[in-house]
mmCIF file of C-alpha atoms and ligand atoms in Angstrom:
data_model
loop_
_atom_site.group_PDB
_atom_site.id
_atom_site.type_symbol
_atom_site.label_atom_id
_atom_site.label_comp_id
_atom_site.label_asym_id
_atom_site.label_seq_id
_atom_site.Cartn_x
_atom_site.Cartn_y
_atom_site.Cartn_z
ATOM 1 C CA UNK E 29 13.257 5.006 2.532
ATOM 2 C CA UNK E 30 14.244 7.717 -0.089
ATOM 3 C CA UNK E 31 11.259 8.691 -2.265
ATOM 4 C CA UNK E 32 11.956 8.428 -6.232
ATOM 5 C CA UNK E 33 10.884 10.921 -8.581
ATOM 6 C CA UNK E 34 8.353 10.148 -11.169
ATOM 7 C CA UNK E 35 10.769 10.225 -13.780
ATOM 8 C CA UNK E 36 13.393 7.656 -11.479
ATOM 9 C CA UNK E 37 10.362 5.067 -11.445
ATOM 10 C CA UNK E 38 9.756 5.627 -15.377
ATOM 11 C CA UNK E 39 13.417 4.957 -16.091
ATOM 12 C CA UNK E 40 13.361 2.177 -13.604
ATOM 13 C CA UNK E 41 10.350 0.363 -15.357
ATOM 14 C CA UNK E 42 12.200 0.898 -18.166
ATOM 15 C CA UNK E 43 15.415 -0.496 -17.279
ATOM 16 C CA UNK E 44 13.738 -3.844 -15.536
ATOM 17 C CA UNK E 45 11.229 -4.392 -18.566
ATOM 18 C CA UNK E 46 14.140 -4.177 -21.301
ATOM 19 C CA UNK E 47 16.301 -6.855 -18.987
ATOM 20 C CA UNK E 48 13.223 -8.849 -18.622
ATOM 21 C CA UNK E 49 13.892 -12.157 -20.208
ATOM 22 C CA UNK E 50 10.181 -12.770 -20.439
ATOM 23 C CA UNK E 51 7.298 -12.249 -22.734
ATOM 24 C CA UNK E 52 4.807 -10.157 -22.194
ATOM 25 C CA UNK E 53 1.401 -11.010 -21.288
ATOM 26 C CA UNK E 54 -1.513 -9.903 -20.236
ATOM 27 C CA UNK E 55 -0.812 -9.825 -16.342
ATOM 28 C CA UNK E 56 2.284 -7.903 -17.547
ATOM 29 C CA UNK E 57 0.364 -4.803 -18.135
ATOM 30 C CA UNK E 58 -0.269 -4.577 -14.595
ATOM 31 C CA UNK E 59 0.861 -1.206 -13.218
ATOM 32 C CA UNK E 60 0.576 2.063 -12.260
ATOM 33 C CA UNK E 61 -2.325 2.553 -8.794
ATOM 34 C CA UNK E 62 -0.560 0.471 -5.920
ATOM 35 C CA UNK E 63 -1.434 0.809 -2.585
ATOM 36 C CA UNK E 64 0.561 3.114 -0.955
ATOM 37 C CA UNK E 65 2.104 4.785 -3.622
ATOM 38 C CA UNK E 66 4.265 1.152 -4.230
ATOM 39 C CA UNK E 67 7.025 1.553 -6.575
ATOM 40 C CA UNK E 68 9.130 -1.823 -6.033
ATOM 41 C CA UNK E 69 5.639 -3.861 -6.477
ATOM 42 C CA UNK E 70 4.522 -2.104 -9.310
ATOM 43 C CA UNK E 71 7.977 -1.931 -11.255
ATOM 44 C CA UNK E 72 8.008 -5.883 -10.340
ATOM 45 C CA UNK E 73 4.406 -6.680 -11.525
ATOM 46 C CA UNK E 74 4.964 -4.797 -15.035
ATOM 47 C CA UNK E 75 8.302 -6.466 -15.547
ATOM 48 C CA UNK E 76 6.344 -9.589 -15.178
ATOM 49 C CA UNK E 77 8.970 -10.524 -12.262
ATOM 50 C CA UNK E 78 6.879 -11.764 -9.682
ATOM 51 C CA UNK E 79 5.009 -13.985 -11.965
ATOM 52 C CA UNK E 80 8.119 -16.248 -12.401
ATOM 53 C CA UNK E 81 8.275 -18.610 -9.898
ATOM 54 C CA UNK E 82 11.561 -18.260 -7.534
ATOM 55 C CA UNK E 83 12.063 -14.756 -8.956
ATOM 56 C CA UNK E 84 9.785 -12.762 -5.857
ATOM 57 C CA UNK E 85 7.024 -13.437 -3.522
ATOM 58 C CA UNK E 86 4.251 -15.520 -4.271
ATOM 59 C CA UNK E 87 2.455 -15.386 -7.512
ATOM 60 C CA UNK E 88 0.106 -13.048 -8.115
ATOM 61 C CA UNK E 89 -3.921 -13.965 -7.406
ATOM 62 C CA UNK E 90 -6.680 -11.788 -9.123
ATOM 63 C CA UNK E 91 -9.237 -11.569 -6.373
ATOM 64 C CA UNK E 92 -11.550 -9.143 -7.416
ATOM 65 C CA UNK E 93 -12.424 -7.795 -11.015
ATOM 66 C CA UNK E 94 -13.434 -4.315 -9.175
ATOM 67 C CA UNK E 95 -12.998 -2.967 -6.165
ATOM 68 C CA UNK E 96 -15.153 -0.499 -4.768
ATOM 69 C CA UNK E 97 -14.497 2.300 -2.755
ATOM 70 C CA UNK E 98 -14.989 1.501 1.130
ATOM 71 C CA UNK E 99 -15.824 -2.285 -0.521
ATOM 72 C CA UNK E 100 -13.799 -5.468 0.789
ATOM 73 C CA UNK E 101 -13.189 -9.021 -0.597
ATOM 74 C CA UNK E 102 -11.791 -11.830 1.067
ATOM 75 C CA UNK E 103 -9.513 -14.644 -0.546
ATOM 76 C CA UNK E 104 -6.636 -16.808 0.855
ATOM 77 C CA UNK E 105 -3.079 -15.960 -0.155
ATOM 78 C CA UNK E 106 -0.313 -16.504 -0.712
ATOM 79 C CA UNK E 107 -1.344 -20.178 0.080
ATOM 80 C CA UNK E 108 -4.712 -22.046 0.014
ATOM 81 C CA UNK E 109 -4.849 -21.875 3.912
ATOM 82 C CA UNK E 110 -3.844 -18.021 4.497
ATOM 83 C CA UNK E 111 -6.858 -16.049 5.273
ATOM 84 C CA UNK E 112 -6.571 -12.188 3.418
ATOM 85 C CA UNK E 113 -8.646 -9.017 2.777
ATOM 86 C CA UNK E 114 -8.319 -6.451 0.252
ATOM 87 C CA UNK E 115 -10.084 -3.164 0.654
ATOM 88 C CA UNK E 116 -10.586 -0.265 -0.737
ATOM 89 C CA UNK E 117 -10.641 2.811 1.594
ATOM 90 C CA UNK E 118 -13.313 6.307 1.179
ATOM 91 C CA UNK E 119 -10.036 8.154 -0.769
ATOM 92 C CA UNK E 120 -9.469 5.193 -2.901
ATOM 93 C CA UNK E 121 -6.379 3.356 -1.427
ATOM 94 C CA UNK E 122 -5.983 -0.372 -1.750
ATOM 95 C CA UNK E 123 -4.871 -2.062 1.172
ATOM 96 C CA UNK E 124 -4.253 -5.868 2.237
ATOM 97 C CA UNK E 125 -3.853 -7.771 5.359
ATOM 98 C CA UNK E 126 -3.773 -11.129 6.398
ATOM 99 C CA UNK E 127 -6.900 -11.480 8.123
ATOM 100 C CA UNK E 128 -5.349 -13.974 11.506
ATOM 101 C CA UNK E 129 -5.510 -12.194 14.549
ATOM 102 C CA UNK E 130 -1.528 -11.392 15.854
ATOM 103 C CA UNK E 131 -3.291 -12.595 19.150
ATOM 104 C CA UNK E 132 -4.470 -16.146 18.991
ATOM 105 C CA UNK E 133 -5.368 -16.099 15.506
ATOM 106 C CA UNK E 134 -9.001 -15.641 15.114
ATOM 107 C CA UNK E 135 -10.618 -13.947 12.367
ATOM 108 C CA UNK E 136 -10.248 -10.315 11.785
ATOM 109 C CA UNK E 137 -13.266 -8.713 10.141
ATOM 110 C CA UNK E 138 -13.876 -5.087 8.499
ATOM 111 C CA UNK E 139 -16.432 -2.691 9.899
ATOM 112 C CA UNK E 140 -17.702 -0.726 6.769
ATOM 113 C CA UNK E 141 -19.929 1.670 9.467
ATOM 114 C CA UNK E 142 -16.486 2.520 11.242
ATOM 115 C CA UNK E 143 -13.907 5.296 11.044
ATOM 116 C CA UNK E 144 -10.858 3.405 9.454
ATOM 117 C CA UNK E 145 -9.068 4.383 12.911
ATOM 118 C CA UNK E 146 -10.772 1.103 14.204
ATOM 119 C CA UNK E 147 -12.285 -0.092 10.558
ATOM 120 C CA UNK E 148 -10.527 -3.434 11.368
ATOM 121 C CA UNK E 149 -12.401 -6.031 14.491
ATOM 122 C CA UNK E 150 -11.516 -9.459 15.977
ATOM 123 C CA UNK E 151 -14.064 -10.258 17.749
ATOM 124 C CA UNK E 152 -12.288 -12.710 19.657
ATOM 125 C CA UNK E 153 -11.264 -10.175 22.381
ATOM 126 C CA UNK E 154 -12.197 -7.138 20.960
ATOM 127 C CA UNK E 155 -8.694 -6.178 19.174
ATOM 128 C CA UNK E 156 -8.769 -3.549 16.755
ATOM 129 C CA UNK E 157 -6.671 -2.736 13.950
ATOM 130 C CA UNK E 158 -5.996 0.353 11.907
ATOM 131 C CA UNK E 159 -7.481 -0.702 8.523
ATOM 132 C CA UNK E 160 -5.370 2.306 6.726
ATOM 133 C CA UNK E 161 -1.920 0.878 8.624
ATOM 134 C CA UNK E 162 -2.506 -2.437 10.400
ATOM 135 C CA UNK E 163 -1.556 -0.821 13.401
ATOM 136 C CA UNK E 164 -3.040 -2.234 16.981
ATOM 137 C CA UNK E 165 -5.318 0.403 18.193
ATOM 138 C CA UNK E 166 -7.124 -1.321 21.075
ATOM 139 C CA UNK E 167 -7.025 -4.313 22.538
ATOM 140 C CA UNK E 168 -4.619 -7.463 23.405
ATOM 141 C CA UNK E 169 -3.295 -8.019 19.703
ATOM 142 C CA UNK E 170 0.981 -7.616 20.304
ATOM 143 C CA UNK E 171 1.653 -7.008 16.804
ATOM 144 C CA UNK E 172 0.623 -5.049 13.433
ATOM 145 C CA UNK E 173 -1.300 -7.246 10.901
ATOM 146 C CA UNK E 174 1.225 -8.631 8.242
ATOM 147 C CA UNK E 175 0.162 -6.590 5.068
ATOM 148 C CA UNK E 176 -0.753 -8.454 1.838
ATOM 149 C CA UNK E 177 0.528 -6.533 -0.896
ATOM 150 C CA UNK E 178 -2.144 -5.628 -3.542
ATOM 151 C CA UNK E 179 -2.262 -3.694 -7.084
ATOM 152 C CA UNK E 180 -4.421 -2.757 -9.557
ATOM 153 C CA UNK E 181 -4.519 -3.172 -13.178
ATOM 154 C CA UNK E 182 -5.027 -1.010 -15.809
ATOM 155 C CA UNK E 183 -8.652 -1.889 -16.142
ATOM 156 C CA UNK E 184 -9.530 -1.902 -12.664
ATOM 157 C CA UNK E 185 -8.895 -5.871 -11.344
ATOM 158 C CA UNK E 186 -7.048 -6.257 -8.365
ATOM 159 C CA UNK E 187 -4.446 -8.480 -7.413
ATOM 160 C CA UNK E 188 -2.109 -9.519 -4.528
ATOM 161 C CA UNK E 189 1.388 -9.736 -5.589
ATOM 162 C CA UNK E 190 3.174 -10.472 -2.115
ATOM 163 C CA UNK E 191 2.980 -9.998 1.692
ATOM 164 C CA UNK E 192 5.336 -7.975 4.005
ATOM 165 C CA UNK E 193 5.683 -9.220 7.926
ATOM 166 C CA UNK E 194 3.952 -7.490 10.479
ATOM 167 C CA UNK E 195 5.406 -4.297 11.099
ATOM 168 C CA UNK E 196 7.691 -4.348 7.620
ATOM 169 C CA UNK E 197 7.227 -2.155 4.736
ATOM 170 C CA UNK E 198 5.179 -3.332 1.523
ATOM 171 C CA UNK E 199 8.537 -2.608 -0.432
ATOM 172 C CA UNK E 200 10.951 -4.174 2.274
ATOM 173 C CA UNK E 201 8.493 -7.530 1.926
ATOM 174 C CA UNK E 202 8.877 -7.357 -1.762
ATOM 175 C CA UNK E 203 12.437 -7.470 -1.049
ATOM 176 C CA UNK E 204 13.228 -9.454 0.953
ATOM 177 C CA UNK E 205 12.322 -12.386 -1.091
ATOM 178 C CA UNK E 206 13.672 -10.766 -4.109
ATOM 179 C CA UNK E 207 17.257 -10.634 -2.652
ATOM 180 C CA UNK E 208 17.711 -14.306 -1.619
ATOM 181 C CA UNK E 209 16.479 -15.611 -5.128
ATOM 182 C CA UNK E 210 17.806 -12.973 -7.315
ATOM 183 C CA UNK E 211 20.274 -10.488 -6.238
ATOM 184 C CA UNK E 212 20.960 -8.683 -9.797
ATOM 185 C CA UNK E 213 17.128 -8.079 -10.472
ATOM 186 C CA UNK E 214 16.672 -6.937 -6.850
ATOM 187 C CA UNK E 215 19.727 -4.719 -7.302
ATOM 188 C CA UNK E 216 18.000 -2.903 -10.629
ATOM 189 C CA UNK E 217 14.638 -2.721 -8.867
ATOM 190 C CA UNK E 218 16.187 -0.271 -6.178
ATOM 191 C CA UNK E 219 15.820 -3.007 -2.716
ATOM 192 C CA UNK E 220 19.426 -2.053 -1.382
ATOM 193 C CA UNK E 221 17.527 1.674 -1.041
ATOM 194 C CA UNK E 222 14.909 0.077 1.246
ATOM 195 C CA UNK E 223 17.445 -0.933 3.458
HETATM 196 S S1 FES O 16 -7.582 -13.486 18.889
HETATM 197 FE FE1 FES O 16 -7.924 -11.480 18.144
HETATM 198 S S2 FES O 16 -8.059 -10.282 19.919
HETATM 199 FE FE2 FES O 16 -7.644 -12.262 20.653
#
């Protein structure tokens, strides 16, 4: 993926909030600190894109009004049943996962007294995630955890806006749902780039 400039994102906000066709709100003012340095997620949140339903992924859930750092919350998202985590690492990056097991779908849990290396458990049969990356790092687990994509507002709340499969990047996640349901938008946001 080709990394934008500062002042590509800024024009790209700009271009996607002038076509917007809605009002904004409140949850509109989301922007700026994404996990993983985000641009597709944030530029969608601030346009007020992913709020719309059929426009993205699924809507955007609040699930904490602060985060700490090396703090985690859990909620279910994108639907009622789907288990999640958001936390916030020691150097202040928000990260999300799906909290099912790739094995046989137990519960994954975070170790707060462990090096993020390992930070994430399923007790299950011992698998361990990479709580920075999702990656496997021990055990039987085949596959990454699928990533829940999360942001945070100006004053601090944090949200999941969308998820990504395991083993597919936060932006190609956005994407991909952005594509199928509305090419033009997905066009101005920069997907065909993630490609
Ligand atoms: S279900 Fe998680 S390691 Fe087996």
């Amino acid at each position: 993926m080709s990394e934008r400039t500062p002042e590509e994102q800024d024009a790209l906000v700009d271009r996607i909030s002038a076509d917007s066709l809605t009002t904004r709100r409140d949850y509109l003012r989301i922007v700026a600190t994404v996990s993983g340095g985000l641009a597709v997620g944030s530029t969608l949140v601030s346009a007020g894109v992913l709020h719309r339903h059929g426009d993205g992924a699924a809507d955007p859930l609040k699930v904490a009004d602060l985060l700490p750092k090396g703090r985690a919350v859990t909620f279910n998202y994108p639907g009622e049943e789907d288990r999640a985590m958001a936390i916030r690492l020691d150097d202040g990056t928000l990260v999300g996962y799906s909290t099912v097991c790739t094995h046989l779908a137990c519960g994954v849990l975070w170790r707060d007294d462990h090096a993020e290396e390992d930070g994430l458990y399923c007790p299950c049969h011992e698998g361990v995630f990479n709580a920075r990356t999702g990656e496997v790092t021990a055990g039987p687990p085949p596959r990454p955890l699928p990533k829940v994509i999360m942001v945070e507002d100006a004053v601090g709340a944090v949200w999941a806006v969308g998820t990504a499969r395991s083993g597919e990047s936060e932006e190609a996640g956005l994407c991909r749902g952005l594509v199928s349901r509305n090419p033009g938008l997905a066009d101005r946001a920069g997907c065909g780039r993630q490609r």
